[in-house]
Short mmCIF file of C-alpha atoms in Angstrom, two decimals:
data_model
loop_
_atom_site.label_atom_id
_atom_site.label_comp_id
_atom_site.label_asym_id
_atom_site.label_seq_id
_atom_site.Cartn_x
_atom_site.Cartn_y
_atom_site.Cartn_z
CA MET A 1 28.07 20.81 47.28
CA SER A 2 27.13 20.68 50.97
CA GLU A 3 26.22 17.38 52.62
CA LEU A 4 22.70 18.69 53.31
CA SER A 5 21.89 19.66 49.72
CA GLU A 6 23.46 16.48 48.35
CA ALA A 7 21.30 14.37 50.68
CA ARG A 8 18.17 16.25 49.63
CA ILE A 9 18.59 15.90 45.85
CA PRO A 10 17.60 12.21 45.51
CA ASP A 11 14.42 12.85 47.54
CA ALA A 12 13.21 15.60 45.19
CA PRO A 13 9.50 15.13 44.41
CA ALA A 14 8.10 14.42 40.96
CA ILE A 15 8.45 17.60 38.86
CA GLN A 16 4.85 17.41 37.57
CA ARG A 17 1.74 15.85 39.08
CA LEU A 18 -0.29 14.30 36.27
CA PRO A 19 -3.81 12.79 36.20
CA LEU A 20 -3.85 8.98 36.27
CA LEU A 21 -5.00 8.57 32.63
CA GLN A 22 -2.23 10.86 31.41
CA LEU A 23 0.32 9.01 33.56
CA ILE A 24 -0.72 5.68 32.00
CA LEU A 25 -0.70 7.03 28.43
CA VAL A 26 2.71 8.72 28.76
CA GLY A 27 4.04 5.58 30.51
CA LEU A 28 2.72 3.49 27.62
CA GLN A 29 4.70 5.70 25.21
CA HIS A 30 7.89 4.81 27.08
CA VAL A 31 7.04 1.09 26.94
CA LEU A 32 6.22 1.11 23.20
CA LEU A 33 9.44 2.98 22.37
CA MET A 34 11.79 0.68 24.30
CA TYR A 35 9.88 -2.59 23.73
CA GLY A 36 11.66 -3.50 20.48
CA GLY A 37 15.07 -3.03 22.11
CA ALA A 38 13.98 -4.86 25.27
CA ILE A 39 12.95 -8.02 23.43
CA ALA A 40 15.78 -7.94 20.86
CA VAL A 41 18.50 -9.21 23.24
CA PRO A 42 16.64 -12.33 24.52
CA LEU A 43 15.51 -12.99 20.92
CA ILE A 44 19.10 -12.93 19.59
CA ILE A 45 20.56 -14.99 22.46
CA GLY A 46 17.66 -17.47 22.41
CA GLN A 47 18.20 -18.10 18.69
CA ALA A 48 21.98 -18.41 19.18
CA ALA A 49 21.39 -20.98 21.95
CA GLY A 50 19.06 -23.00 19.70
CA LEU A 51 15.93 -22.57 21.86
CA ASN A 52 12.46 -23.32 20.50
CA ARG A 53 9.75 -20.67 20.16
CA GLU A 54 8.16 -21.30 23.58
CA GLU A 55 11.53 -21.07 25.38
CA ILE A 56 12.42 -17.84 23.54
CA ALA A 57 9.00 -16.43 24.55
CA PHE A 58 9.84 -17.35 28.17
CA LEU A 59 13.23 -15.55 27.85
CA ILE A 60 11.43 -12.43 26.57
CA ASN A 61 8.90 -12.51 29.44
CA ALA A 62 11.74 -12.92 31.95
CA ASP A 63 13.48 -9.89 30.45
CA LEU A 64 10.31 -7.78 30.62
CA LEU A 65 9.82 -8.74 34.29
CA VAL A 66 13.37 -7.77 35.33
CA ALA A 67 13.26 -4.60 33.17
CA GLY A 68 9.98 -3.56 34.80
CA ILE A 69 11.17 -4.15 38.37
CA ALA A 70 14.54 -2.45 37.67
CA THR A 71 12.75 0.55 36.10
CA ILE A 72 10.54 0.94 39.20
CA VAL A 73 13.53 0.69 41.57
CA GLN A 74 15.64 3.09 39.45
CA SER A 75 12.85 5.69 39.24
CA LEU A 76 11.35 5.32 42.73
CA GLY A 77 14.53 4.71 44.72
CA ILE A 78 14.48 1.83 47.21
CA GLY A 79 17.08 1.63 49.98
CA PRO A 80 20.56 2.57 48.63
CA MET A 81 19.52 2.01 44.99
CA GLY A 82 17.78 4.07 42.32
CA ILE A 83 18.73 7.47 40.90
CA ARG A 84 15.13 8.74 41.28
CA MET A 85 14.84 10.22 37.81
CA PRO A 86 12.67 9.14 34.83
CA VAL A 87 14.84 6.19 33.69
CA MET A 88 13.74 3.12 31.70
CA MET A 89 15.78 -0.06 32.14
CA GLY A 90 16.22 -3.03 29.79
CA ALA A 91 18.64 -5.73 28.62
CA SER A 92 21.90 -4.12 27.46
CA PHE A 93 23.22 -4.57 23.92
CA ALA A 94 26.80 -4.15 25.19
CA ALA A 95 27.03 -7.85 26.03
CA VAL A 96 25.34 -9.33 22.93
CA GLY A 97 28.56 -10.17 21.02
CA SER A 98 30.12 -11.90 24.04
CA MET A 99 26.93 -13.79 24.91
CA VAL A 100 26.37 -15.07 21.35
CA ALA A 101 29.92 -16.48 21.45
CA MET A 102 29.25 -18.07 24.87
CA ALA A 103 25.96 -19.60 23.68
CA GLY A 104 27.90 -21.66 21.14
CA MET A 105 30.72 -22.72 23.49
CA PRO A 106 30.63 -26.35 24.70
CA GLY A 107 29.97 -26.51 28.43
CA ILE A 108 28.92 -22.84 28.65
CA GLY A 109 25.56 -22.24 26.95
CA LEU A 110 22.72 -20.39 28.65
CA GLN A 111 23.64 -21.59 32.15
CA GLY A 112 27.17 -20.23 31.71
CA ILE A 113 25.76 -16.89 30.45
CA PHE A 114 23.46 -16.60 33.49
CA GLY A 115 26.36 -17.48 35.84
CA ALA A 116 28.59 -14.83 34.23
CA THR A 117 25.72 -12.28 34.47
CA ILE A 118 25.27 -12.97 38.21
CA ALA A 119 29.03 -12.69 38.89
CA ALA A 120 29.35 -9.51 36.79
CA GLY A 121 26.37 -7.94 38.58
CA PHE A 122 28.02 -8.66 41.95
CA PHE A 123 31.30 -7.18 40.63
CA GLY A 124 29.35 -4.09 39.50
CA MET A 125 27.87 -3.60 42.98
CA LEU A 126 31.40 -3.69 44.42
CA ILE A 127 32.83 -1.07 42.03
CA ALA A 128 29.77 1.26 41.76
CA PRO A 129 30.87 3.46 44.72
CA PHE A 130 34.25 4.06 43.01
CA MET A 131 32.79 4.61 39.52
CA SER A 132 30.38 7.22 40.90
CA LYS A 133 33.31 9.53 41.70
CA VAL A 134 34.01 10.18 38.01
CA VAL A 135 31.37 12.95 37.74
CA ARG A 136 34.08 15.63 37.96
CA PHE A 137 35.61 14.28 34.75
CA PHE A 138 32.34 15.06 32.91
CA PRO A 139 32.27 18.86 32.38
CA PRO A 140 29.76 20.23 29.81
CA LEU A 141 32.37 19.72 27.05
CA VAL A 142 32.53 15.96 27.67
CA THR A 143 28.85 15.54 28.60
CA GLY A 144 27.66 17.44 25.50
CA THR A 145 29.94 15.39 23.23
CA VAL A 146 28.78 12.09 24.76
CA ILE A 147 25.07 12.99 24.53
CA THR A 148 25.45 14.13 20.91
CA SER A 149 27.15 10.80 20.17
CA ILE A 150 24.33 8.88 21.92
CA GLY A 151 21.81 10.52 19.57
CA LEU A 152 23.93 9.93 16.46
CA SER A 153 24.71 6.30 17.34
CA LEU A 154 20.98 5.59 17.83
CA PHE A 155 20.06 7.08 14.46
CA PRO A 156 20.83 3.95 12.35
CA VAL A 157 18.27 2.09 14.51
CA ALA A 158 15.63 4.71 13.61
CA VAL A 159 16.53 4.55 9.91
CA ASN A 160 16.42 0.71 9.90
CA TRP A 161 12.99 0.78 11.51
CA ALA A 162 11.68 3.48 9.15
CA GLY A 163 12.83 1.43 6.14
CA GLY A 164 10.80 -1.59 7.31
CA GLY A 165 13.19 -3.25 9.76
CA ALA A 166 16.57 -4.94 9.27
CA GLY A 167 14.96 -8.19 8.03
CA ALA A 168 12.47 -6.56 5.62
CA THR A 169 12.31 -8.25 2.19
CA GLN A 170 11.69 -4.90 0.47
CA PHE A 171 13.69 -2.55 2.68
CA GLY A 172 12.95 1.08 1.83
CA SER A 173 9.67 0.22 0.07
CA PRO A 174 7.49 3.36 -0.47
CA ILE A 175 4.80 1.91 1.83
CA TYR A 176 7.27 1.68 4.75
CA LEU A 177 8.53 5.20 4.09
CA ALA A 178 4.94 6.50 3.87
CA ILE A 179 4.02 4.92 7.24
CA ALA A 180 7.16 6.34 8.91
CA ALA A 181 6.45 9.77 7.35
CA LEU A 182 2.81 9.64 8.56
CA VAL A 183 3.90 8.94 12.15
CA LEU A 184 6.58 11.66 12.08
CA ALA A 185 4.22 14.21 10.46
CA THR A 186 1.53 13.46 13.08
CA ILE A 187 4.01 14.06 15.94
CA LEU A 188 5.17 17.35 14.36
CA LEU A 189 1.61 18.59 13.71
CA VAL A 190 0.55 17.78 17.29
CA HIS A 191 3.53 19.82 18.55
CA ARG A 192 2.65 22.69 16.19
CA PHE A 193 -1.11 22.97 16.71
CA MET A 194 -1.85 21.47 20.13
CA ARG A 195 -0.86 22.12 23.74
CA GLY A 196 -0.39 20.43 27.12
CA PHE A 197 -1.79 16.91 27.40
CA TRP A 198 -1.84 16.31 23.62
CA VAL A 199 1.84 17.28 23.25
CA ASN A 200 2.71 14.95 26.13
CA ILE A 201 1.22 11.98 24.25
CA SER A 202 2.20 13.13 20.72
CA VAL A 203 4.38 10.04 20.15
CA LEU A 204 1.56 7.72 21.26
CA ILE A 205 -0.91 9.50 18.93
CA GLY A 206 1.49 9.16 15.98
CA MET A 207 2.22 5.49 16.70
CA CYS A 208 -1.48 4.59 17.22
CA LEU A 209 -2.42 6.24 13.93
CA GLY A 210 0.42 4.42 12.15
CA TYR A 211 -0.61 1.09 13.74
CA VAL A 212 -4.25 1.52 12.68
CA VAL A 213 -3.25 2.33 9.08
CA CYS A 214 -0.89 -0.68 9.04
CA GLY A 215 -3.72 -2.88 10.34
CA LEU A 216 -6.09 -1.66 7.61
CA ILE A 217 -3.60 -2.47 4.82
CA GLY A 218 -2.60 -5.86 6.25
CA MET A 219 0.84 -4.98 7.63
CA VAL A 220 0.15 -6.16 11.21
CA ASP A 221 1.04 -9.83 11.72
CA LEU A 222 -0.87 -11.45 14.61
CA SER A 223 -0.21 -15.07 13.60
CA GLY A 224 0.62 -17.19 16.62
CA MET A 225 -1.18 -14.93 19.08
CA ALA A 226 -3.98 -17.48 19.59
CA GLN A 227 -1.41 -20.07 20.75
CA ALA A 228 0.15 -17.72 23.33
CA PRO A 229 -1.12 -18.41 26.90
CA TRP A 230 -3.15 -15.77 28.74
CA LEU A 231 -1.00 -15.96 31.88
CA GLN A 232 2.58 -17.11 32.45
CA ILE A 233 4.60 -16.70 35.64
CA VAL A 234 8.37 -16.28 35.27
CA THR A 235 10.07 -18.78 37.57
CA PRO A 236 13.73 -18.38 38.65
CA LEU A 237 16.39 -20.81 37.39
CA HIS A 238 14.02 -22.09 34.68
CA PHE A 239 16.95 -23.35 32.57
CA GLY A 240 18.80 -24.99 35.48
CA MET A 241 21.50 -23.89 37.93
CA PRO A 242 23.91 -21.22 36.62
CA LYS A 243 27.49 -22.24 35.80
CA PHE A 244 30.42 -20.06 36.87
CA GLU A 245 33.33 -20.20 34.38
CA LEU A 246 36.28 -17.79 34.61
CA ALA A 247 36.56 -16.59 30.97
CA PRO A 248 32.83 -15.71 30.54
CA ILE A 249 32.83 -14.00 33.95
CA LEU A 250 35.83 -11.80 33.04
CA SER A 251 34.20 -10.92 29.72
CA MET A 252 30.94 -9.91 31.42
CA CYS A 253 32.76 -7.90 34.11
CA LEU A 254 34.26 -5.79 31.32
CA VAL A 255 30.75 -5.38 29.89
CA VAL A 256 29.53 -4.06 33.26
CA VAL A 257 32.30 -1.43 33.29
CA ILE A 258 31.24 -0.34 29.76
CA ILE A 259 27.58 -0.24 30.89
CA PHE A 260 28.65 2.01 33.78
CA VAL A 261 30.44 4.37 31.38
CA GLU A 262 27.36 4.51 29.12
CA SER A 263 24.93 4.90 32.03
CA THR A 264 26.99 7.75 33.52
CA GLY A 265 26.63 9.68 30.25
CA MET A 266 22.90 8.94 30.13
CA PHE A 267 22.27 9.93 33.75
CA LEU A 268 24.12 13.21 33.21
CA ALA A 269 22.07 13.79 30.02
CA LEU A 270 18.85 13.19 31.94
CA GLY A 271 20.06 15.53 34.69
CA LYS A 272 20.49 18.31 32.11
CA ILE A 273 17.04 17.65 30.61
CA THR A 274 15.28 17.57 34.01
CA ASP A 275 17.31 20.49 35.45
CA ARG A 276 18.81 18.41 38.25
CA GLU A 277 22.47 18.26 39.16
CA VAL A 278 23.66 14.65 39.22
CA CYS A 279 25.97 14.45 42.24
CA PRO A 280 28.25 11.46 43.03
CA ARG A 281 25.72 10.10 45.55
CA MET A 282 22.93 10.06 42.94
CA LEU A 283 25.23 8.46 40.38
CA ARG A 284 26.24 5.77 42.89
CA ARG A 285 22.57 4.95 43.51
CA GLY A 286 21.92 4.73 39.76
CA LEU A 287 24.92 2.50 39.02
CA LEU A 288 24.11 0.26 42.01
CA CYS A 289 20.64 -0.28 40.55
CA ASP A 290 22.17 -1.16 37.14
CA ALA A 291 24.47 -3.72 38.78
CA ALA A 292 21.81 -5.18 41.10
CA ALA A 293 19.43 -5.58 38.12
CA SER A 294 22.12 -7.60 36.32
CA PHE A 295 22.80 -9.69 39.45
CA PHE A 296 19.14 -10.68 39.86
CA ALA A 297 18.65 -10.99 36.09
CA GLY A 298 20.96 -14.03 36.06
CA PHE A 299 18.70 -15.85 38.55
CA PHE A 300 15.57 -14.87 36.59
CA ASN A 301 16.78 -16.23 33.22
CA THR A 302 17.84 -12.96 31.60
CA PHE A 303 20.88 -10.78 30.95
CA THR A 304 22.85 -7.66 31.97
CA HIS A 305 20.59 -4.61 32.32
CA SER A 306 21.19 -0.88 31.87
CA SER A 307 19.30 2.37 31.31
CA PHE A 308 17.84 2.87 27.82
CA ALA A 309 19.14 5.86 25.84
CA GLN A 310 16.17 6.10 23.47
CA ASN A 311 13.81 7.02 26.30
CA ILE A 312 15.90 10.09 27.15
CA GLY A 313 14.79 11.57 23.82
CA LEU A 314 11.14 11.00 24.77
CA VAL A 315 11.59 12.87 28.07
CA GLN A 316 13.14 15.80 26.18
CA MET A 317 10.52 15.81 23.43
CA THR A 318 7.34 15.54 25.49
CA GLY A 319 8.60 17.70 28.35
CA VAL A 320 7.13 15.21 30.87
CA ARG A 321 9.98 14.95 33.35
CA CYS A 322 8.35 13.33 36.40
CA ARG A 323 9.60 9.94 37.51
CA SER A 324 6.06 8.78 38.30
CA VAL A 325 5.66 8.24 34.52
CA THR A 326 8.52 5.72 34.35
CA ILE A 327 7.30 4.05 37.57
CA VAL A 328 3.97 3.45 35.78
CA ALA A 329 5.89 2.30 32.66
CA GLY A 330 7.81 -0.19 34.82
CA GLY A 331 4.51 -1.50 36.18
CA LEU A 332 3.24 -1.93 32.59
CA LEU A 333 6.36 -3.97 31.74
CA VAL A 334 5.72 -6.26 34.72
CA VAL A 335 2.10 -6.74 33.58
CA LEU A 336 3.27 -7.50 30.02
CA SER A 337 5.68 -10.13 31.39
CA LEU A 338 2.73 -11.95 32.99
CA LEU A 339 0.39 -11.65 29.97
CA PRO A 340 2.04 -13.16 26.88
CA LYS A 341 -0.94 -12.26 24.64
CA ALA A 342 -0.65 -8.57 25.54
CA ALA A 343 3.13 -8.67 25.02
CA PHE A 344 2.51 -10.35 21.64
CA LEU A 345 0.17 -7.49 20.64
CA VAL A 346 2.80 -4.85 21.48
CA ALA A 347 5.44 -6.86 19.58
CA SER A 348 3.23 -6.73 16.46
CA ILE A 349 3.85 -2.98 15.96
CA PRO A 350 5.49 -2.73 12.50
CA PRO A 351 9.07 -1.34 12.57
CA ALA A 352 8.11 1.51 10.20
CA VAL A 353 5.75 2.88 12.88
CA LEU A 354 8.57 2.89 15.45
CA GLY A 355 10.93 4.44 12.89
CA GLY A 356 8.78 7.52 12.33
CA ALA A 357 8.74 8.25 16.07
CA ALA A 358 12.41 7.36 16.59
CA ILE A 359 13.70 9.82 13.95
CA ALA A 360 12.30 12.69 16.02
CA MET A 361 13.32 11.32 19.41
CA PHE A 362 16.84 10.17 18.69
CA GLY A 363 17.45 13.48 16.94
CA MET A 364 16.28 15.23 20.14
CA VAL A 365 19.00 13.40 22.11
CA ALA A 366 21.65 14.76 19.71
CA ALA A 367 20.09 18.24 19.89
CA THR A 368 20.33 18.12 23.70
CA GLY A 369 24.06 17.35 23.39
CA ILE A 370 24.56 20.31 21.03
CA LYS A 371 22.72 22.56 23.50
CA ILE A 372 25.01 21.44 26.35
CA LEU A 373 28.11 22.04 24.20
CA GLN A 374 27.11 25.73 24.08
CA GLU A 375 28.02 25.88 27.80
CA ALA A 376 31.61 24.84 26.96
CA ASP A 377 34.35 26.99 25.43
CA ILE A 378 33.72 25.57 21.98
CA GLY A 379 35.60 28.47 20.36
CA ASP A 380 38.85 26.91 21.62
CA ARG A 381 40.53 24.84 18.88
CA ARG A 382 41.56 22.02 21.24
CA ASN A 383 37.97 21.67 22.44
CA GLN A 384 36.76 21.60 18.84
CA LEU A 385 39.26 18.81 18.17
CA LEU A 386 38.02 16.89 21.22
CA VAL A 387 34.41 17.08 19.96
CA ALA A 388 35.38 16.21 16.37
CA VAL A 389 37.54 13.19 17.21
CA SER A 390 35.20 11.83 19.90
CA ILE A 391 32.10 12.00 17.69
CA GLY A 392 34.13 10.44 14.86
CA MET A 393 35.25 7.58 17.15
CA GLY A 394 31.66 7.08 18.27
CA LEU A 395 30.47 6.77 14.68
CA ILE A 396 33.02 4.08 13.69
CA PRO A 397 30.97 1.11 15.01
CA VAL A 398 27.85 2.72 13.52
CA VAL A 399 29.25 3.22 10.02
CA ARG A 400 31.29 -0.01 9.78
CA PRO A 401 30.51 -2.48 12.62
CA GLU A 402 33.23 -4.84 11.29
CA PHE A 403 35.96 -2.13 11.50
CA PHE A 404 37.49 -3.69 14.65
CA ALA A 405 36.76 -7.32 13.67
CA HIS A 406 40.43 -8.38 13.92
CA LEU A 407 40.94 -7.05 17.46
CA PRO A 408 40.69 -9.45 20.46
CA MET A 409 37.19 -10.69 21.31
CA TRP A 410 37.35 -9.28 24.85
CA MET A 411 37.46 -5.74 23.40
CA SER A 412 34.16 -6.13 21.51
CA PRO A 413 31.95 -4.59 24.25
CA ILE A 414 33.99 -1.38 23.79
CA THR A 415 34.61 -1.46 20.03
CA HIS A 416 30.99 -2.35 19.16
CA SER A 417 29.52 0.47 21.27
CA GLY A 418 29.54 3.92 19.71
CA ILE A 419 28.56 5.42 23.07
CA ALA A 420 31.49 3.74 24.87
CA MET A 421 33.96 4.75 22.12
CA ALA A 422 32.84 8.39 22.19
CA THR A 423 32.81 8.54 26.01
CA LEU A 424 36.28 7.04 26.47
CA SER A 425 37.68 9.28 23.70
CA ALA A 426 36.13 12.45 25.18
CA LEU A 427 37.36 11.57 28.70
CA ALA A 428 40.91 10.83 27.47
CA LEU A 429 41.17 13.99 25.32
CA ASN A 430 39.72 16.19 28.08
CA LEU A 431 42.34 14.73 30.42
CA LEU A 432 45.08 15.42 27.85
CA PHE A 433 43.99 18.92 26.78
CA ASN A 434 42.28 20.47 29.78
CA ILE A 435 43.36 18.66 32.95
CA LEU A 436 46.98 17.64 32.32
CA GLY A 437 47.42 20.50 29.83
CA GLY A 438 45.73 23.09 32.04
CA ARG A 439 48.94 24.85 33.11
CA ASP A 440 50.20 24.96 29.54
CA ARG A 441 46.89 26.44 28.37
CA ALA A 442 46.92 29.07 31.14
CA ALA A 443 50.38 30.20 29.99
CA ILE A 444 49.15 30.52 26.37
CA ASN A 445 46.12 32.53 27.51
CA ASP A 446 48.37 34.86 29.58
CA CYS A 447 50.58 35.34 26.53
CA HIS A 448 47.55 36.28 24.40
CA ALA A 449 46.34 38.67 27.11
CA HIS A 450 49.73 40.50 27.18
CA THR A 451 49.94 40.78 23.39
CA HIS A 452 46.50 42.40 23.30
#
C-alpha cells in the first residue's frame, strides 16, 4: 500500500450521514448491548475487594466514564490515537482472574490493581507500534477463524442471559425463555417486514418491547434507585495513591498483550464488515488507544480497557457502519457516568431481554467469520485442520472454564480467553502450514499439476 493511500484511510469520513434522532437511538442500542459487560468487571472486583454498595457504584461510574471517553477517542481519532471505526470500549474481562487474586492479596488490594493497570497501560503504549506490524500474519484464513471463534465464545453469554442470568433462581424458567423469544422474534420481524430506519433500530425496538413486558409482569427491579444521587462526579485517585508492585505489574502486562491479540482480531473483523482495509498504521492507532485507556483508567479508579466484541455483531446486523454512532454512544456513556439514577435504570434491564438480542448478534459475528473463510482456500486439508483445531481450542475455556485450572496463574489471561486461545492457535498453525511450510506445499502442488 502506498504511503499516500495509507495516510488517507484513517481520515475516511463517516460511511452514512444519519439524522440526529437516529444517531441517538442507534447509539443507545450500542450502550444497552455493552452495558452489562461494562459494569460486570467493576462489580466483580468491587465485591472481591470487599467494598460497600456506594463504593461499588462509584467504581461502576468510573468505568462508564473511561469507557465513554475511550470510545469517543477510538471512533473519532485524536492525535496519534483512535482507529476511526465504529468501536465501543469497556473494561476487559481478560484481567478479571488476575485482579480478583490481587484484591485478596495483603498489601496489594485496589491500590495495587490500579498501579498495575497504569504500568501495564504504559507498557502497552511502548509495544503498540511493534504489535501493529502483525497484520500480515492475519490472512482471511486466520481472520475468518478468529472472528468465527469470537462469535462462538460469546454465545454462552447470550444463552446465560436468555435463561434469566447466571444468578437466576429458576434458570431456564418458561417466562425467561418467552421474554428472550419475544425480543428475538421482534428483531427478526422488523428485519423481514420493515426497511431503513426501523431496521437500524431493530435491536432497540425488541429490547424496549421486552423491557415494557417485563415491567408489566413485575420483572423489573428498581429497588434502591431512590437512594442513588442525581449527580456524581468521578474524581481521580478516589481510593488513594496507586501502589506499584512487580508481580501484579508483570501479570497485567501479559494481560495487555492478550488484549492486543484480541483487539487485532476485532479490528480486522470490523474492517471486513465496514469494507475498510485495516493497515498497520490504523492498527497502531487502535492499539495505542487501548493502551492509553488502560493507563488513564488506573488514575480514574478503573481497570484495563479494550474494544467490545459484542458490538461488532450489532454493526453487522443493523448495517449502520458510521463511526458517528459510536461517538454518540461514547457521549451517552459519559452522561450515564455522571447520572447514577439513569445508569441504575439501564442496569435494571432483565438479562432475558439482553439474551434475546444477543442470540442474533453474537451469531452474526460467527456468520461474518464464516463469510470471510470463503475467501481462503478452505478446500485444502491443512487449512481445514487449522480452522478445526483453532475453533476447538477457542471453545475449551467456554465449555469447561476449569480445564486449565492446574496451570500457573500467570497463564490465566490466555487460558481463560477463548478468543486468545483461538487467535494464538490460528497464528501458530498458519505459520507452521502456510508460511514455514510454503515451499513444501508448492512442491506438492507442482507434483499434482504434473500428474494431471
